[in-house]
Amino acid sequence: MLATALFVTYQASREYFGFMTSKQMSKGMPPPPRVVSVATTVMCMGMTVFSHFYRGKIGTLLAVASFALLVLQVVANKRPKFAQLASSLFGLFYCGWLPSFWLKLRNLALPAPDTPAAAFLTGITGWPTTVGLVAVLTAVAVIIAADTGAYFVGKSLGRTKLTDISPKKTVEGAAGGMAAAVATALGSWALFGWPGSPLAAVVLGVMVFFSSLFGDLIESIMKRDAGMKDSGDLIPGHGGLLDRFDSYIFSGAVTYFFSVFVLPFLNALHGPGGLSAAVSAGLAPLGA
């Protein structure tokens, strides 16, 4: 998974700075110097490696990398613009920090509930079926289901435009995507016993649906401002990597947040102690 994450981080960073250096984007916001874009790409890949080997403890690394990037901007530019500083920091956040949450999620080492599906998964992969593995597979399946449901429902029933950012998206399509996302999360609960209850599965489905939807919309904003139809030409006929993976950028972080904060809260809410126990369970990771 590390090799895949490194490739995604590298390519996403290249395409992101392709947006920043486009002629249309450059009219209103001068792009950062090339040395800064290269340094940002290297830092993004470094975050991925650090997140893998140090189990995702990268909060301090993000702060230090951000400071180093700002220093480099000041040194490399005679008259740096605030827009250049902001675009570089957003690149570090968007292409490095956010994707690293997929590794943080995968590294959740608690064993998953012992179900026939979990045993089958262990048999075909040779890996222990952990909460991290099930969470990654569930999140990916939910995103695919959301995209598929939104496409087919929107194509057949779509009438009401959802937003001007992406004119082809409809309210009906979004509703279909959310329904498909929730159904898939419930399917994961039925197969793997994760997340811990039907309510938790519904919450997960809704959260991942919105993270995938807004990930798509945010990339659309960047493409529009850059005057580009696609983020690149990595995949013939389908554009760049960000065109295919924009729905995943925020979803890893959202699924990790659900797994570490929201799920303990929901589980405790139904147990002894009720709301007070749930609040304690939800806040417990902050003290770790």
mmCIF file of C-alpha atoms in Angstrom:
data_model
loop_
_atom_site.group_PDB
_atom_site.id
_atom_site.type_symbol
_atom_site.label_atom_id
_atom_site.label_comp_id
_atom_site.label_asym_id
_atom_site.label_seq_id
_atom_site.Cartn_x
_atom_site.Cartn_y
_atom_site.Cartn_z
ATOM 1 C CA MET A 1 0.000 0.000 0.000
ATOM 2 C CA LEU A 2 2.940 2.345 0.652
ATOM 3 C CA ALA A 3 4.116 2.200 -2.975
ATOM 4 C CA THR A 4 0.600 3.007 -4.199
ATOM 5 C CA ALA A 5 0.288 5.876 -1.726
ATOM 6 C CA LEU A 6 3.646 7.308 -2.828
ATOM 7 C CA PHE A 7 2.639 7.209 -6.490
ATOM 8 C CA VAL A 8 -0.728 8.841 -5.768
ATOM 9 C CA THR A 9 0.925 11.559 -3.679
ATOM 10 C CA TYR A 10 3.561 12.261 -6.328
ATOM 11 C CA GLN A 11 1.108 12.392 -9.221
ATOM 12 C CA ALA A 12 -1.470 14.420 -7.285
ATOM 13 C CA SER A 13 1.190 16.989 -6.434
ATOM 14 C CA ARG A 14 2.318 17.226 -10.064
ATOM 15 C CA GLU A 15 -1.241 17.764 -11.258
ATOM 16 C CA TYR A 16 -1.980 20.260 -8.488
ATOM 17 C CA PHE A 17 0.972 22.427 -9.470
ATOM 18 C CA GLY A 18 -0.138 22.015 -13.070
ATOM 19 C CA PHE A 19 -3.266 23.896 -11.991
ATOM 20 C CA MET A 20 -1.194 26.549 -10.237
ATOM 21 C CA THR A 21 1.037 27.187 -13.273
ATOM 22 C CA SER A 22 -1.748 27.232 -15.876
ATOM 23 C CA LYS A 23 -2.029 30.430 -17.918
ATOM 24 C CA GLN A 24 -5.508 31.286 -16.654
ATOM 25 C CA MET A 25 -4.664 30.695 -12.975
ATOM 26 C CA SER A 26 -1.423 32.666 -13.335
ATOM 27 C CA LYS A 27 -3.293 35.796 -14.451
ATOM 28 C CA GLY A 28 -4.699 36.385 -10.982
ATOM 29 C CA MET A 29 -2.201 34.470 -8.861
ATOM 30 C CA PRO A 30 1.494 34.102 -9.713
ATOM 31 C CA PRO A 31 2.559 30.472 -9.359
ATOM 32 C CA PRO A 32 5.196 29.505 -6.800
ATOM 33 C CA PRO A 33 8.764 29.093 -8.094
ATOM 34 C CA ARG A 34 9.596 25.666 -9.473
ATOM 35 C CA VAL A 35 11.955 24.928 -6.589
ATOM 36 C CA VAL A 36 9.018 25.408 -4.221
ATOM 37 C CA SER A 37 6.699 23.109 -6.177
ATOM 38 C CA VAL A 38 9.416 20.426 -6.293
ATOM 39 C CA ALA A 39 10.079 20.820 -2.563
ATOM 40 C CA THR A 40 6.360 20.545 -1.838
ATOM 41 C CA THR A 41 6.143 17.319 -3.839
ATOM 42 C CA VAL A 42 9.108 15.862 -1.937
ATOM 43 C CA MET A 43 7.583 16.891 1.405
ATOM 44 C CA CYS A 44 4.244 15.337 0.448
ATOM 45 C CA MET A 45 5.960 12.040 -0.326
ATOM 46 C CA GLY A 46 7.922 12.321 2.907
ATOM 47 C CA MET A 47 4.675 12.654 4.845
ATOM 48 C CA THR A 48 3.449 9.449 3.239
ATOM 49 C CA VAL A 49 6.575 7.529 4.265
ATOM 50 C CA PHE A 50 6.546 9.013 7.776
ATOM 51 C CA SER A 51 2.865 8.201 8.201
ATOM 52 C CA HIS A 52 3.489 4.575 7.223
ATOM 53 C CA PHE A 53 6.463 3.875 9.473
ATOM 54 C CA TYR A 54 5.423 6.007 12.425
ATOM 55 C CA ARG A 55 1.766 5.009 12.426
ATOM 56 C CA GLY A 56 0.553 8.368 11.183
ATOM 57 C CA LYS A 57 1.846 10.700 13.903
ATOM 58 C CA ILE A 58 2.461 13.561 11.484
ATOM 59 C CA GLY A 59 0.867 16.605 13.114
ATOM 60 C CA THR A 60 4.226 18.072 14.166
ATOM 61 C CA LEU A 61 5.768 17.113 10.823
ATOM 62 C CA LEU A 62 3.054 19.062 9.002
ATOM 63 C CA ALA A 63 3.785 22.169 11.079
ATOM 64 C CA VAL A 64 7.553 21.938 10.509
ATOM 65 C CA ALA A 65 7.130 21.220 6.779
ATOM 66 C CA SER A 66 4.787 24.198 6.458
ATOM 67 C CA PHE A 67 7.320 26.477 8.126
ATOM 68 C CA ALA A 68 10.151 25.161 5.920
ATOM 69 C CA LEU A 69 8.031 25.722 2.827
ATOM 70 C CA LEU A 70 7.269 29.315 3.810
ATOM 71 C CA VAL A 71 10.963 29.978 4.453
ATOM 72 C CA LEU A 72 11.819 28.545 1.027
ATOM 73 C CA GLN A 73 9.193 30.771 -0.589
ATOM 74 C CA VAL A 74 10.697 33.872 1.011
ATOM 75 C CA VAL A 75 14.252 32.891 0.061
ATOM 76 C CA ALA A 76 13.412 31.814 -3.512
ATOM 77 C CA ASN A 77 11.272 34.884 -4.304
ATOM 78 C CA LYS A 78 12.465 38.465 -4.367
ATOM 79 C CA ARG A 79 8.924 39.694 -3.768
ATOM 80 C CA PRO A 80 6.772 36.733 -2.699
ATOM 81 C CA LYS A 81 3.013 37.108 -2.874
ATOM 82 C CA PHE A 82 0.642 35.888 -0.199
ATOM 83 C CA ALA A 83 -1.192 33.882 -2.870
ATOM 84 C CA GLN A 84 2.024 31.957 -3.545
ATOM 85 C CA LEU A 85 2.427 31.145 0.129
ATOM 86 C CA ALA A 86 -1.196 30.031 0.386
ATOM 87 C CA SER A 87 -1.141 27.875 -2.754
ATOM 88 C CA SER A 88 1.998 26.042 -1.600
ATOM 89 C CA LEU A 89 0.598 25.364 1.865
ATOM 90 C CA PHE A 90 -2.680 24.150 0.403
ATOM 91 C CA GLY A 91 -0.699 21.846 -1.895
ATOM 92 C CA LEU A 92 1.078 20.381 1.141
ATOM 93 C CA PHE A 93 -2.258 19.891 2.882
ATOM 94 C CA TYR A 94 -4.158 18.592 -0.160
ATOM 95 C CA CYS A 95 -1.533 16.341 -1.747
ATOM 96 C CA GLY A 96 0.433 15.222 1.314
ATOM 97 C CA TRP A 97 -1.377 15.450 4.620
ATOM 98 C CA LEU A 98 -4.857 14.374 3.505
ATOM 99 C CA PRO A 99 -3.769 11.265 1.529
ATOM 100 C CA SER A 100 -1.658 10.130 4.504
ATOM 101 C CA PHE A 101 -4.878 9.425 6.404
ATOM 102 C CA TRP A 102 -5.462 6.378 4.214
ATOM 103 C CA LEU A 103 -2.281 4.898 5.701
ATOM 104 C CA LYS A 104 -3.301 5.972 9.198
ATOM 105 C CA LEU A 105 -6.628 4.257 8.616
ATOM 106 C CA ARG A 106 -5.022 1.074 7.263
ATOM 107 C CA ASN A 107 -2.708 0.923 10.279
ATOM 108 C CA LEU A 108 -5.554 0.679 12.817
ATOM 109 C CA ALA A 109 -4.478 -2.669 14.199
ATOM 110 C CA LEU A 110 -7.450 -3.792 16.309
ATOM 111 C CA PRO A 111 -8.765 -7.154 15.089
ATOM 112 C CA ALA A 112 -12.045 -6.966 13.204
ATOM 113 C CA PRO A 113 -15.031 -8.989 14.464
ATOM 114 C CA ASP A 114 -14.679 -12.704 13.734
ATOM 115 C CA THR A 115 -17.151 -13.270 10.897
ATOM 116 C CA PRO A 116 -17.158 -15.676 7.912
ATOM 117 C CA ALA A 117 -16.425 -12.736 5.606
ATOM 118 C CA ALA A 118 -13.424 -11.725 7.735
ATOM 119 C CA ALA A 119 -12.111 -15.295 7.678
ATOM 120 C CA PHE A 120 -12.549 -15.423 3.898
ATOM 121 C CA LEU A 121 -10.709 -12.122 3.499
ATOM 122 C CA THR A 122 -7.809 -13.393 5.602
ATOM 123 C CA GLY A 123 -7.722 -16.560 3.514
ATOM 124 C CA ILE A 124 -7.414 -14.781 0.171
ATOM 125 C CA THR A 125 -5.039 -11.991 1.279
ATOM 126 C CA GLY A 126 -2.951 -13.752 3.900
ATOM 127 C CA TRP A 127 -3.268 -10.661 6.083
ATOM 128 C CA PRO A 128 -4.997 -10.544 9.471
ATOM 129 C CA THR A 129 -8.387 -8.898 9.090
ATOM 130 C CA THR A 130 -8.018 -5.771 11.182
ATOM 131 C CA VAL A 131 -10.353 -2.851 11.696
ATOM 132 C CA GLY A 132 -7.990 -0.831 9.512
ATOM 133 C CA LEU A 133 -8.263 -3.213 6.565
ATOM 134 C CA VAL A 134 -12.049 -3.441 6.831
ATOM 135 C CA ALA A 135 -12.359 0.344 7.202
ATOM 136 C CA VAL A 136 -10.282 0.985 4.060
ATOM 137 C CA LEU A 137 -12.231 -1.563 2.011
ATOM 138 C CA THR A 138 -15.534 -0.205 3.313
ATOM 139 C CA ALA A 139 -14.633 3.413 2.562
ATOM 140 C CA VAL A 140 -13.503 2.565 -0.975
ATOM 141 C CA ALA A 141 -16.657 0.529 -1.597
ATOM 142 C CA VAL A 142 -18.852 3.347 -0.252
ATOM 143 C CA ILE A 143 -17.156 5.911 -2.519
ATOM 144 C CA ILE A 144 -17.566 3.690 -5.581
ATOM 145 C CA ALA A 145 -21.205 3.057 -4.694
ATOM 146 C CA ALA A 146 -21.853 6.769 -4.146
ATOM 147 C CA ASP A 147 -20.331 7.705 -7.508
ATOM 148 C CA THR A 148 -22.182 4.914 -9.303
ATOM 149 C CA GLY A 149 -25.517 5.617 -7.643
ATOM 150 C CA ALA A 150 -25.243 9.339 -8.314
ATOM 151 C CA TYR A 151 -24.381 8.745 -11.972
ATOM 152 C CA PHE A 152 -27.216 6.362 -12.798
ATOM 153 C CA VAL A 153 -29.920 8.068 -10.727
ATOM 154 C CA GLY A 154 -28.843 11.476 -11.994
ATOM 155 C CA LYS A 155 -28.818 10.270 -15.590
ATOM 156 C CA SER A 156 -32.291 8.743 -15.398
ATOM 157 C CA LEU A 157 -34.091 11.028 -12.924
ATOM 158 C CA GLY A 158 -31.949 14.142 -12.571
ATOM 159 C CA ARG A 159 -33.861 17.402 -13.056
ATOM 160 C CA THR A 160 -32.748 19.808 -10.320
ATOM 161 C CA LYS A 161 -29.236 21.268 -10.567
ATOM 162 C CA LEU A 162 -27.257 20.751 -7.379
ATOM 163 C CA THR A 163 -24.670 23.521 -7.786
ATOM 164 C CA ASP A 164 -23.207 25.860 -10.384
ATOM 165 C CA ILE A 165 -19.747 24.496 -9.590
ATOM 166 C CA SER A 166 -20.551 21.275 -11.438
ATOM 167 C CA PRO A 167 -23.628 21.836 -13.654
ATOM 168 C CA LYS A 168 -24.112 18.141 -14.449
ATOM 169 C CA LYS A 169 -24.661 17.227 -10.800
ATOM 170 C CA THR A 170 -28.296 17.070 -9.701
ATOM 171 C CA VAL A 171 -30.112 16.884 -6.388
ATOM 172 C CA GLU A 172 -31.711 13.624 -7.498
ATOM 173 C CA GLY A 173 -28.330 12.173 -8.386
ATOM 174 C CA ALA A 174 -26.910 13.212 -5.022
ATOM 175 C CA ALA A 175 -29.835 11.536 -3.248
ATOM 176 C CA GLY A 176 -29.204 8.361 -5.222
ATOM 177 C CA GLY A 177 -25.517 8.512 -4.369
ATOM 178 C CA MET A 178 -26.239 8.929 -0.666
ATOM 179 C CA ALA A 179 -28.685 6.025 -0.684
ATOM 180 C CA ALA A 180 -26.112 3.805 -2.404
ATOM 181 C CA ALA A 181 -23.411 4.901 0.055
ATOM 182 C CA VAL A 182 -25.563 4.101 3.094
ATOM 183 C CA ALA A 183 -26.637 0.750 1.624
ATOM 184 C CA THR A 184 -23.003 -0.199 1.033
ATOM 185 C CA ALA A 185 -21.976 0.769 4.565
ATOM 186 C CA LEU A 186 -24.846 -1.349 5.900
ATOM 187 C CA GLY A 187 -23.603 -4.191 3.713
ATOM 188 C CA SER A 188 -20.172 -3.900 5.318
ATOM 189 C CA TRP A 189 -21.762 -4.073 8.755
ATOM 190 C CA ALA A 190 -23.705 -7.193 7.729
ATOM 191 C CA LEU A 191 -20.570 -8.888 6.345
ATOM 192 C CA PHE A 192 -17.857 -7.822 8.764
ATOM 193 C CA GLY A 193 -19.698 -6.604 11.850
ATOM 194 C CA TRP A 194 -18.021 -3.211 11.316
ATOM 195 C CA PRO A 195 -18.921 -0.503 12.081
ATOM 196 C CA GLY A 196 -20.545 -1.683 15.267
ATOM 197 C CA SER A 197 -24.255 -1.121 14.557
ATOM 198 C CA PRO A 198 -26.698 -0.242 11.767
ATOM 199 C CA LEU A 199 -26.811 3.334 13.093
ATOM 200 C CA ALA A 200 -23.024 3.595 12.890
ATOM 201 C CA ALA A 201 -23.115 2.232 9.341
ATOM 202 C CA VAL A 202 -25.664 4.859 8.310
ATOM 203 C CA VAL A 203 -23.551 7.631 9.868
ATOM 204 C CA LEU A 204 -20.436 6.345 8.095
ATOM 205 C CA GLY A 205 -22.236 6.138 4.763
ATOM 206 C CA VAL A 206 -23.498 9.710 5.041
ATOM 207 C CA MET A 207 -20.113 11.088 6.147
ATOM 208 C CA VAL A 208 -18.177 9.381 3.359
ATOM 209 C CA PHE A 209 -20.793 10.390 0.797
ATOM 210 C CA PHE A 210 -20.383 14.075 1.660
ATOM 211 C CA SER A 211 -16.581 13.855 1.782
ATOM 212 C CA SER A 212 -16.516 12.254 -1.668
ATOM 213 C CA LEU A 213 -19.015 14.763 -3.084
ATOM 214 C CA PHE A 214 -17.174 17.826 -1.800
ATOM 215 C CA GLY A 215 -13.810 16.356 -2.778
ATOM 216 C CA ASP A 216 -15.147 16.226 -6.324
ATOM 217 C CA LEU A 217 -16.487 19.785 -6.129
ATOM 218 C CA ILE A 218 -13.254 21.214 -4.725
ATOM 219 C CA GLU A 219 -11.257 19.716 -7.584
ATOM 220 C CA SER A 220 -13.837 21.137 -10.009
ATOM 221 C CA ILE A 221 -13.202 24.612 -8.573
ATOM 222 C CA MET A 222 -9.468 24.234 -9.163
ATOM 223 C CA LYS A 223 -9.997 23.029 -12.734
ATOM 224 C CA ARG A 224 -12.398 25.867 -13.462
ATOM 225 C CA ASP A 225 -10.029 28.529 -12.156
ATOM 226 C CA ALA A 226 -7.166 26.949 -14.097
ATOM 227 C CA GLY A 227 -9.244 26.847 -17.286
ATOM 228 C CA MET A 228 -8.609 23.112 -17.632
ATOM 229 C CA LYS A 229 -11.067 20.368 -18.505
ATOM 230 C CA ASP A 230 -8.947 17.625 -16.904
ATOM 231 C CA SER A 231 -6.219 17.626 -14.281
ATOM 232 C CA GLY A 232 -3.878 15.766 -16.634
ATOM 233 C CA ASP A 233 -3.630 13.007 -19.211
ATOM 234 C CA LEU A 234 -2.359 10.128 -17.079
ATOM 235 C CA ILE A 235 -5.374 7.937 -17.905
ATOM 236 C CA PRO A 236 -6.213 8.117 -21.634
ATOM 237 C CA GLY A 237 -9.820 9.154 -22.098
ATOM 238 C CA HIS A 238 -10.328 9.771 -18.383
ATOM 239 C CA GLY A 239 -7.994 12.672 -17.590
ATOM 240 C CA GLY A 240 -5.544 12.824 -14.723
ATOM 241 C CA LEU A 241 -5.266 11.046 -11.415
ATOM 242 C CA LEU A 242 -7.106 13.794 -9.535
ATOM 243 C CA ASP A 243 -10.035 13.426 -11.941
ATOM 244 C CA ARG A 244 -10.399 9.804 -10.801
ATOM 245 C CA PHE A 245 -9.359 10.147 -7.160
ATOM 246 C CA ASP A 246 -10.770 13.529 -6.136
ATOM 247 C CA SER A 247 -13.539 11.744 -4.224
ATOM 248 C CA TYR A 248 -10.910 9.933 -2.138
ATOM 249 C CA ILE A 249 -8.798 12.929 -1.077
ATOM 250 C CA PHE A 250 -10.878 13.908 1.968
ATOM 251 C CA SER A 251 -12.570 10.550 2.522
ATOM 252 C CA GLY A 252 -9.576 8.864 4.156
ATOM 253 C CA ALA A 253 -9.419 11.577 6.814
ATOM 254 C CA VAL A 254 -13.193 11.490 7.321
ATOM 255 C CA THR A 255 -13.237 7.693 7.698
ATOM 256 C CA TYR A 256 -10.316 7.854 10.134
ATOM 257 C CA PHE A 257 -12.129 10.511 12.170
ATOM 258 C CA PHE A 258 -15.233 8.330 12.178
ATOM 259 C CA SER A 259 -13.277 5.250 13.292
ATOM 260 C CA VAL A 260 -11.312 6.950 16.069
ATOM 261 C CA PHE A 261 -13.769 9.550 17.400
ATOM 262 C CA VAL A 262 -17.328 9.026 16.165
ATOM 263 C CA LEU A 263 -17.604 5.246 16.409
ATOM 264 C CA PRO A 264 -16.495 5.032 20.077
ATOM 265 C CA PHE A 265 -19.042 7.764 20.850
ATOM 266 C CA LEU A 266 -21.865 5.876 19.107
ATOM 267 C CA ASN A 267 -20.917 2.559 20.710
ATOM 268 C CA ALA A 268 -20.788 4.074 24.196
ATOM 269 C CA LEU A 269 -24.069 5.907 23.622
ATOM 270 C CA HIS A 270 -25.867 2.559 23.478
ATOM 271 C CA GLY A 271 -23.997 1.102 26.449
ATOM 272 C CA PRO A 272 -24.028 1.650 30.216
ATOM 273 C CA GLY A 273 -23.601 5.289 31.146
ATOM 274 C CA GLY A 274 -25.412 6.688 28.134
ATOM 275 C CA LEU A 275 -24.485 10.165 26.964
ATOM 276 C CA SER A 276 -21.790 10.896 29.569
ATOM 277 C CA ALA A 277 -19.963 7.673 28.725
ATOM 278 C CA ALA A 278 -20.318 8.451 25.031
ATOM 279 C CA VAL A 279 -18.766 11.899 25.449
ATOM 280 C CA SER A 280 -15.855 10.398 27.394
ATOM 281 C CA ALA A 281 -15.338 7.747 24.723
ATOM 282 C CA GLY A 282 -15.457 10.305 21.936
ATOM 283 C CA LEU A 283 -12.909 12.558 23.660
ATOM 284 C CA ALA A 284 -10.589 9.741 24.759
ATOM 285 C CA PRO A 285 -8.423 9.802 21.593
ATOM 286 C CA LEU A 286 -7.595 13.470 22.261
ATOM 287 C CA GLY A 287 -5.789 12.451 25.416
ATOM 288 C CA ALA A 288 -3.780 9.728 23.702
#
